[in-house]
Amino acid sequence: AKSSGRNGYAFFDQILHEQVRTRVEIEQALRGALDRGELSVHYQPIVDLANDELTGFEALMRWDHPQLGRVSPLEFIPIAEDTGLIVEYGAWLLEEAANQLVRWRAARADDLPPLHISVNISVRQLRDSALVGVVRRALRRTGLPASTLWLEITESGVMEDPETALATLRALRALGVRLAIDDFGTGYASLNYLRSIPARIVKIDRSFVAGVGEGSHNEAIVKAVVAMAHALGQRVVAEGVETVVQRDWLRAYGCDLVQGWLYGAPRSADAQVAWMDRTATA
Ligand code: C2E
Ligand code: CA
Ligand code: CA
Ligand code: CA
């Protein structure tokens, strides 16, 4: 019993040690990631349910480290937030994605609707007084029309410090960019705050999209969110749409836009172009 106890502790120690090392190692490695050229941007299509046409993309950060491999954003974004690195990396991604969109828009046929780009803004960025200037500069330097830039913010991002956040959001709105409430339903914001966020778009989190069309309780929630958003003049994007059943149900219940593996996973800009060409001729 004694030795198994010791082994038990040794095992526990090892797990603890590995977790700590991983976190510290990731943090260490993340510090130089941008300078070493390890960050990139992937783009995921957003599609209009009314006509199945591409309307734009969400830009998602990717990090490939020579030893750690590809680290999930779910793992490194929180660390980038804690360390404050997200401020620099987020500004880089914003300009990178805006540049890419300007190129795609120039290459797009005139009779097609102009593409938009959606960029995630973290809590930390929203608290940074320089954010409005960063966005303004990115628009000026890339020439991207402000109305085609969507900034995705989360309820928790606003709730952390509502007064400052709302002032920043109003300043961003004054630039002409569009605000989208991301992961809707997963945070703890009161309806009162949600109403005061000047957002044009609501993105329903994929945990609520799961099971729609199959009698899930989520159906009632999605219907209610669509009704509320439409009453407030907002458009609704459903995230994580993976099946035709989900898509057909979302279309029948008035959801406006969809995003998910059914229409395409996030891909590099080059891979995205190949995909667009293929689907355009399909
Ligand atoms: P998010 O903003 O909710 O982004 C959507 C996530 O859902 C992405 O994960 C995307 O790859 C994934 N996804 C898309 N379609 C499907 C689907 O059909 N099924 C499933 N199961 N998943 C799908 P990803 O790229 O791993 O990013 C995770 C999170 O990391 C994002 O969640 C966002 O919160 C954060 N993130 C990613 N890039 C950035 C960034 O540049 N800045 C900030 N602040 N956060 C970012
Ligand atoms: Ca997002
Ligand atoms: Ca989301
Ligand atoms: Ca999410």
Short mmCIF file of C-alpha atoms and ligand atoms in Angstrom, two decimals:
data_model
loop_
_atom_site.label_atom_id
_atom_site.label_comp_id
_atom_site.label_asym_id
_atom_site.label_seq_id
_atom_site.Cartn_x
_atom_site.Cartn_y
_atom_site.Cartn_z
CA ALA A 1 0.00 0.00 0.00
CA LYS A 2 2.86 2.26 0.92
CA SER A 3 4.63 1.90 -2.39
CA SER A 4 1.44 2.22 -4.40
CA GLY A 5 0.73 5.41 -2.46
CA ARG A 6 4.13 6.72 -3.34
CA ASN A 7 3.65 5.77 -6.95
CA GLY A 8 0.32 7.50 -6.83
CA TYR A 9 1.92 10.69 -5.58
CA ALA A 10 4.76 10.39 -8.06
CA PHE A 11 2.20 10.05 -10.82
CA PHE A 12 0.24 13.03 -9.54
CA ASP A 13 3.47 15.03 -9.21
CA GLN A 14 4.36 14.21 -12.74
CA ILE A 15 1.00 15.33 -14.07
CA LEU A 16 1.20 18.55 -12.10
CA HIS A 17 4.70 19.14 -13.32
CA GLU A 18 3.72 18.52 -16.92
CA GLN A 19 0.81 20.93 -16.71
CA VAL A 20 2.93 23.65 -15.19
CA ARG A 21 5.74 23.08 -17.62
CA THR A 22 3.34 23.16 -20.52
CA ARG A 23 1.80 26.42 -19.44
CA VAL A 24 5.20 28.03 -18.77
CA GLU A 25 6.67 26.58 -21.93
CA ILE A 26 3.76 27.73 -24.04
CA GLU A 27 3.97 31.19 -22.53
CA GLN A 28 7.71 31.36 -23.17
CA ALA A 29 7.37 30.11 -26.73
CA LEU A 30 4.42 32.41 -27.44
CA ARG A 31 6.44 35.53 -26.63
CA GLY A 32 8.55 35.31 -29.77
CA ALA A 33 5.92 33.73 -32.02
CA LEU A 34 5.09 36.77 -34.12
CA ASP A 35 8.73 37.80 -34.63
CA ARG A 36 9.64 34.26 -35.67
CA GLY A 37 6.84 34.21 -38.22
CA GLU A 38 4.94 31.39 -36.51
CA LEU A 39 1.55 33.12 -36.51
CA SER A 40 -0.81 32.98 -39.45
CA VAL A 41 -4.44 33.67 -40.24
CA HIS A 42 -7.04 31.18 -41.35
CA TYR A 43 -10.33 32.18 -42.94
CA GLN A 44 -13.69 30.47 -42.54
CA PRO A 45 -16.55 31.23 -44.95
CA ILE A 46 -19.79 32.84 -43.76
CA VAL A 47 -22.72 32.08 -46.04
CA ASP A 48 -26.10 33.76 -46.62
CA LEU A 49 -28.89 31.23 -46.07
CA ALA A 50 -31.25 33.08 -48.42
CA ASN A 51 -29.17 32.20 -51.50
CA ASP A 52 -26.32 30.00 -50.26
CA GLU A 53 -23.85 32.68 -51.33
CA LEU A 54 -20.59 33.50 -49.65
CA THR A 55 -20.85 36.83 -47.80
CA GLY A 56 -17.51 36.97 -46.00
CA PHE A 57 -15.06 35.28 -43.67
CA GLU A 58 -14.11 35.03 -40.03
CA ALA A 59 -10.37 35.43 -39.47
CA LEU A 60 -8.92 32.97 -36.94
CA MET A 61 -5.39 33.00 -35.54
CA ARG A 62 -3.12 29.99 -35.98
CA TRP A 63 0.19 29.28 -34.26
CA ASP A 64 2.67 26.68 -35.49
CA HIS A 65 5.65 26.15 -33.20
CA PRO A 66 8.59 24.01 -34.40
CA GLN A 67 8.54 21.81 -31.24
CA LEU A 68 5.03 22.21 -29.86
CA GLY A 69 3.41 21.84 -33.27
CA ARG A 70 0.11 23.57 -33.94
CA VAL A 71 -1.24 24.86 -30.64
CA SER A 72 -5.01 25.32 -30.45
CA PRO A 73 -6.27 28.90 -30.05
CA LEU A 74 -8.35 27.57 -27.16
CA GLU A 75 -5.02 26.98 -25.44
CA PHE A 76 -2.89 29.93 -26.51
CA ILE A 77 -5.42 32.77 -26.81
CA PRO A 78 -6.13 32.78 -23.04
CA ILE A 79 -2.36 32.90 -22.42
CA ALA A 80 -1.99 35.68 -24.96
CA GLU A 81 -4.71 37.53 -23.05
CA ASP A 82 -3.15 36.99 -19.61
CA THR A 83 0.26 38.14 -20.81
CA GLY A 84 -1.14 41.02 -22.83
CA LEU A 85 0.45 39.66 -26.02
CA ILE A 86 -3.01 39.60 -27.60
CA VAL A 87 -2.88 43.38 -27.94
CA GLU A 88 0.10 43.20 -30.33
CA TYR A 89 -0.93 39.93 -32.00
CA GLY A 90 -4.53 41.03 -32.40
CA ALA A 91 -3.44 44.28 -34.07
CA TRP A 92 -1.21 42.28 -36.40
CA LEU A 93 -4.05 39.88 -37.29
CA LEU A 94 -6.44 42.74 -37.90
CA GLU A 95 -4.17 44.35 -40.47
CA GLU A 96 -3.24 41.02 -42.06
CA ALA A 97 -6.90 40.04 -42.45
CA ALA A 98 -7.90 43.50 -43.70
CA ASN A 99 -5.17 43.33 -46.36
CA GLN A 100 -6.33 39.89 -47.43
CA LEU A 101 -9.90 41.05 -47.72
CA VAL A 102 -8.89 44.04 -49.84
CA ARG A 103 -7.18 41.63 -52.26
CA TRP A 104 -10.20 39.29 -52.39
CA ARG A 105 -12.60 42.18 -52.90
CA ALA A 106 -10.53 43.49 -55.79
CA ALA A 107 -10.55 40.06 -57.45
CA ARG A 108 -14.29 39.55 -56.98
CA ALA A 109 -16.82 40.02 -59.78
CA ASP A 110 -18.74 43.32 -59.58
CA ASP A 111 -22.14 41.67 -59.59
CA LEU A 112 -21.45 39.72 -56.41
CA PRO A 113 -22.11 41.20 -52.96
CA PRO A 114 -19.01 42.77 -51.37
CA LEU A 115 -17.24 40.48 -48.91
CA HIS A 116 -16.86 41.29 -45.22
CA ILE A 117 -14.24 40.18 -42.74
CA SER A 118 -14.96 39.32 -39.12
CA VAL A 119 -12.20 39.65 -36.53
CA ASN A 120 -12.26 38.54 -32.88
CA ILE A 121 -11.58 41.20 -30.27
CA SER A 122 -10.64 39.82 -26.85
CA VAL A 123 -11.53 41.22 -23.44
CA ARG A 124 -8.01 42.52 -23.05
CA GLN A 125 -8.11 44.38 -26.37
CA LEU A 126 -11.47 45.89 -25.49
CA ARG A 127 -9.94 47.27 -22.29
CA ASP A 128 -7.00 48.77 -24.18
CA SER A 129 -7.55 52.46 -24.81
CA ALA A 130 -5.45 52.22 -27.98
CA LEU A 131 -7.92 49.84 -29.68
CA VAL A 132 -9.92 52.49 -31.50
CA GLY A 133 -6.71 53.97 -32.91
CA VAL A 134 -5.48 50.51 -33.94
CA VAL A 135 -8.68 49.86 -35.87
CA ARG A 136 -8.69 53.30 -37.46
CA ARG A 137 -5.07 52.86 -38.57
CA ALA A 138 -5.71 49.40 -40.01
CA LEU A 139 -8.61 50.76 -42.07
CA ARG A 140 -6.52 53.69 -43.31
CA ARG A 141 -3.44 51.64 -44.13
CA THR A 142 -5.30 48.87 -45.96
CA GLY A 143 -8.05 50.95 -47.57
CA LEU A 144 -10.69 48.51 -46.34
CA PRO A 145 -14.15 50.14 -46.18
CA ALA A 146 -15.14 50.33 -42.51
CA SER A 147 -18.59 48.83 -43.10
CA THR A 148 -17.02 45.58 -44.30
CA LEU A 149 -15.11 45.07 -41.04
CA TRP A 150 -16.99 43.17 -38.35
CA LEU A 151 -15.55 43.08 -34.86
CA GLU A 152 -16.64 40.10 -32.78
CA ILE A 153 -16.95 40.76 -29.08
CA THR A 154 -18.19 38.50 -26.30
CA GLU A 155 -20.72 39.23 -23.58
CA SER A 156 -18.07 38.60 -20.93
CA GLY A 157 -15.76 41.03 -22.71
CA VAL A 158 -18.32 43.74 -22.14
CA MET A 159 -19.37 42.68 -18.65
CA GLU A 160 -15.85 42.91 -17.26
CA ASP A 161 -16.03 46.69 -17.26
CA PRO A 162 -19.29 47.71 -18.95
CA GLU A 163 -18.84 51.47 -18.90
CA THR A 164 -15.40 51.49 -20.48
CA ALA A 165 -16.35 48.74 -22.92
CA LEU A 166 -19.51 50.50 -24.05
CA ALA A 167 -17.65 53.77 -24.56
CA THR A 168 -15.06 51.94 -26.69
CA LEU A 169 -17.79 50.15 -28.65
CA ARG A 170 -19.52 53.42 -29.40
CA ALA A 171 -16.24 54.91 -30.62
CA LEU A 172 -15.72 51.88 -32.84
CA ARG A 173 -19.23 52.20 -34.20
CA ALA A 174 -18.49 55.84 -35.00
CA LEU A 175 -15.67 54.61 -37.27
CA GLY A 176 -18.34 52.79 -39.27
CA VAL A 177 -17.31 49.23 -38.41
CA ARG A 178 -19.98 46.64 -37.50
CA LEU A 179 -20.11 44.95 -34.14
CA ALA A 180 -21.07 41.31 -33.68
CA ILE A 181 -21.87 39.67 -30.36
CA ASP A 182 -19.91 36.41 -30.42
CA ASP A 183 -20.81 33.12 -28.69
CA PHE A 184 -24.22 34.52 -27.84
CA GLY A 185 -25.87 32.75 -24.93
CA THR A 186 -22.72 31.44 -23.29
CA GLY A 187 -21.97 34.53 -21.18
CA TYR A 188 -23.74 36.10 -18.26
CA ALA A 189 -24.70 39.48 -19.64
CA SER A 190 -28.09 40.78 -18.64
CA LEU A 191 -30.55 41.64 -21.39
CA ASN A 192 -30.15 45.22 -20.32
CA TYR A 193 -26.48 45.24 -21.30
CA LEU A 194 -27.11 43.28 -24.45
CA ARG A 195 -29.57 45.93 -25.50
CA SER A 196 -27.05 48.70 -24.92
CA ILE A 197 -24.35 47.08 -27.07
CA PRO A 198 -24.60 48.76 -30.47
CA ALA A 199 -24.27 45.45 -32.35
CA ARG A 200 -25.68 44.77 -35.80
CA ILE A 201 -24.97 41.05 -35.70
CA VAL A 202 -25.54 38.25 -33.18
CA LYS A 203 -23.61 34.99 -33.48
CA ILE A 204 -25.32 32.03 -31.86
CA ASP A 205 -22.79 29.75 -30.21
CA ARG A 206 -22.44 26.31 -31.69
CA SER A 207 -23.48 24.65 -28.42
CA PHE A 208 -27.02 25.93 -29.21
CA VAL A 209 -26.85 24.95 -32.86
CA ALA A 210 -26.09 21.33 -31.97
CA GLY A 211 -29.19 19.15 -32.38
CA VAL A 212 -31.45 21.63 -34.14
CA GLY A 213 -33.66 19.85 -36.65
CA GLU A 214 -33.65 16.76 -34.47
CA GLY A 215 -36.07 17.89 -31.79
CA SER A 216 -33.43 19.26 -29.40
CA HIS A 217 -34.44 21.76 -26.71
CA ASN A 218 -31.94 24.04 -28.43
CA GLU A 219 -34.58 24.67 -31.09
CA ALA A 220 -36.67 26.76 -28.69
CA ILE A 221 -33.59 28.77 -27.69
CA VAL A 222 -32.51 29.45 -31.26
CA LYS A 223 -36.06 30.50 -32.23
CA ALA A 224 -36.15 32.92 -29.29
CA VAL A 225 -32.74 34.39 -30.11
CA VAL A 226 -33.68 34.88 -33.77
CA ALA A 227 -36.95 36.58 -32.78
CA MET A 228 -35.22 38.86 -30.27
CA ALA A 229 -32.35 39.77 -32.61
CA HIS A 230 -34.71 40.53 -35.49
CA ALA A 231 -36.89 42.67 -33.24
CA LEU A 232 -33.75 44.68 -32.44
CA GLY A 233 -32.85 44.92 -36.14
CA GLN A 234 -29.89 42.56 -35.85
CA ARG A 235 -28.81 39.81 -38.23
CA VAL A 236 -28.21 36.31 -36.86
CA VAL A 237 -25.25 34.08 -37.67
CA ALA A 238 -25.39 30.43 -36.57
CA GLU A 239 -21.99 28.96 -35.74
CA GLY A 240 -20.81 25.38 -35.98
CA VAL A 241 -23.24 24.27 -38.68
CA GLU A 242 -22.08 20.80 -39.62
CA THR A 243 -25.09 19.09 -41.22
CA VAL A 244 -27.72 19.67 -43.89
CA VAL A 245 -30.41 18.96 -41.26
CA GLN A 246 -29.14 21.86 -39.13
CA ARG A 247 -28.84 24.14 -42.15
CA ASP A 248 -32.36 23.41 -43.39
CA TRP A 249 -33.86 23.94 -39.94
CA LEU A 250 -31.96 27.23 -39.45
CA ARG A 251 -33.15 28.46 -42.84
CA ALA A 252 -36.77 27.50 -42.08
CA TYR A 253 -36.63 29.41 -38.77
CA GLY A 254 -35.27 32.62 -40.21
CA CYS A 255 -31.59 32.52 -39.33
CA ASP A 256 -29.73 34.86 -41.73
CA LEU A 257 -26.17 33.57 -42.04
CA VAL A 258 -24.30 30.38 -41.23
CA GLN A 259 -20.75 29.34 -40.57
CA GLY A 260 -19.44 25.82 -40.07
CA TRP A 261 -17.80 22.75 -41.49
CA LEU A 262 -20.80 22.14 -43.78
CA TYR A 263 -19.69 25.16 -45.82
CA GLY A 264 -16.00 25.02 -45.07
CA ALA A 265 -13.45 24.79 -42.29
CA PRO A 266 -11.05 27.65 -41.55
CA ARG A 267 -8.26 27.55 -44.15
CA SER A 268 -5.20 29.57 -45.11
CA ALA A 269 -5.83 32.30 -47.69
CA ASP A 270 -4.21 30.21 -50.44
CA ALA A 271 -6.24 27.11 -49.62
CA GLN A 272 -9.35 29.29 -49.36
CA VAL A 273 -8.85 30.61 -52.89
CA ALA A 274 -8.62 27.07 -54.27
CA TRP A 275 -11.81 26.22 -52.37
CA MET A 276 -13.67 29.31 -53.62
CA ASP A 277 -12.68 28.54 -57.21
CA ARG A 278 -13.87 24.97 -56.84
CA THR A 279 -17.23 25.86 -55.32
CA ALA A 280 -17.75 28.70 -57.78
CA THR A 281 -17.67 26.26 -60.67
CA ALA A 282 -19.53 23.50 -58.84
P1 C2E B 1 -14.80 31.40 -31.97
O1 C2E B 1 -14.60 32.85 -32.16
O2 C2E B 1 -16.13 30.94 -31.48
O3 C2E B 1 -14.46 30.74 -33.38
C1 C2E B 1 -15.16 29.65 -33.93
C2 C2E B 1 -14.46 28.36 -33.63
O4 C2E B 1 -15.29 27.28 -34.04
C3 C2E B 1 -13.14 28.19 -34.39
O5 C2E B 1 -12.25 27.48 -33.55
C4 C2E B 1 -13.56 27.33 -35.58
O6 C2E B 1 -12.50 26.59 -36.14
C5 C2E B 1 -14.56 26.43 -34.93
N1 C2E B 1 -15.53 25.90 -35.88
C6 C2E B 1 -15.96 26.46 -37.01
N2 C2E B 1 -16.90 25.71 -37.63
C7 C2E B 1 -17.07 24.63 -36.85
C8 C2E B 1 -17.94 23.47 -36.95
O7 C2E B 1 -18.72 23.30 -37.88
N3 C2E B 1 -17.85 22.57 -35.94
C9 C2E B 1 -17.00 22.71 -34.89
N4 C2E B 1 -16.97 21.77 -33.95
N5 C2E B 1 -16.17 23.79 -34.78
C10 C2E B 1 -16.22 24.74 -35.74
P2 C2E B 1 -10.71 27.90 -33.42
O8 C2E B 1 -10.20 28.44 -34.71
O9 C2E B 1 -10.02 26.75 -32.79
O10 C2E B 1 -10.76 29.11 -32.40
C11 C2E B 1 -11.20 28.91 -31.09
C12 C2E B 1 -11.45 30.20 -30.39
O11 C2E B 1 -10.21 30.91 -30.20
C13 C2E B 1 -12.35 31.16 -31.17
O12 C2E B 1 -13.68 30.79 -30.96
C14 C2E B 1 -11.96 32.47 -30.52
O13 C2E B 1 -12.63 32.65 -29.30
C15 C2E B 1 -10.49 32.28 -30.25
N6 C2E B 1 -9.70 32.91 -31.34
C16 C2E B 1 -9.27 32.39 -32.50
N7 C2E B 1 -8.58 33.30 -33.21
C17 C2E B 1 -8.58 34.44 -32.47
C18 C2E B 1 -8.04 35.76 -32.66
O14 C2E B 1 -7.44 36.10 -33.69
N8 C2E B 1 -8.22 36.66 -31.64
C19 C2E B 1 -8.92 36.35 -30.52
N9 C2E B 1 -9.08 37.28 -29.58
N10 C2E B 1 -9.45 35.13 -30.32
C20 C2E B 1 -9.30 34.18 -31.28
CA CA B 2 -15.56 34.47 -33.19
CA CA B 3 -18.05 32.18 -31.79
CA CA B 4 -17.24 29.63 -29.67
#
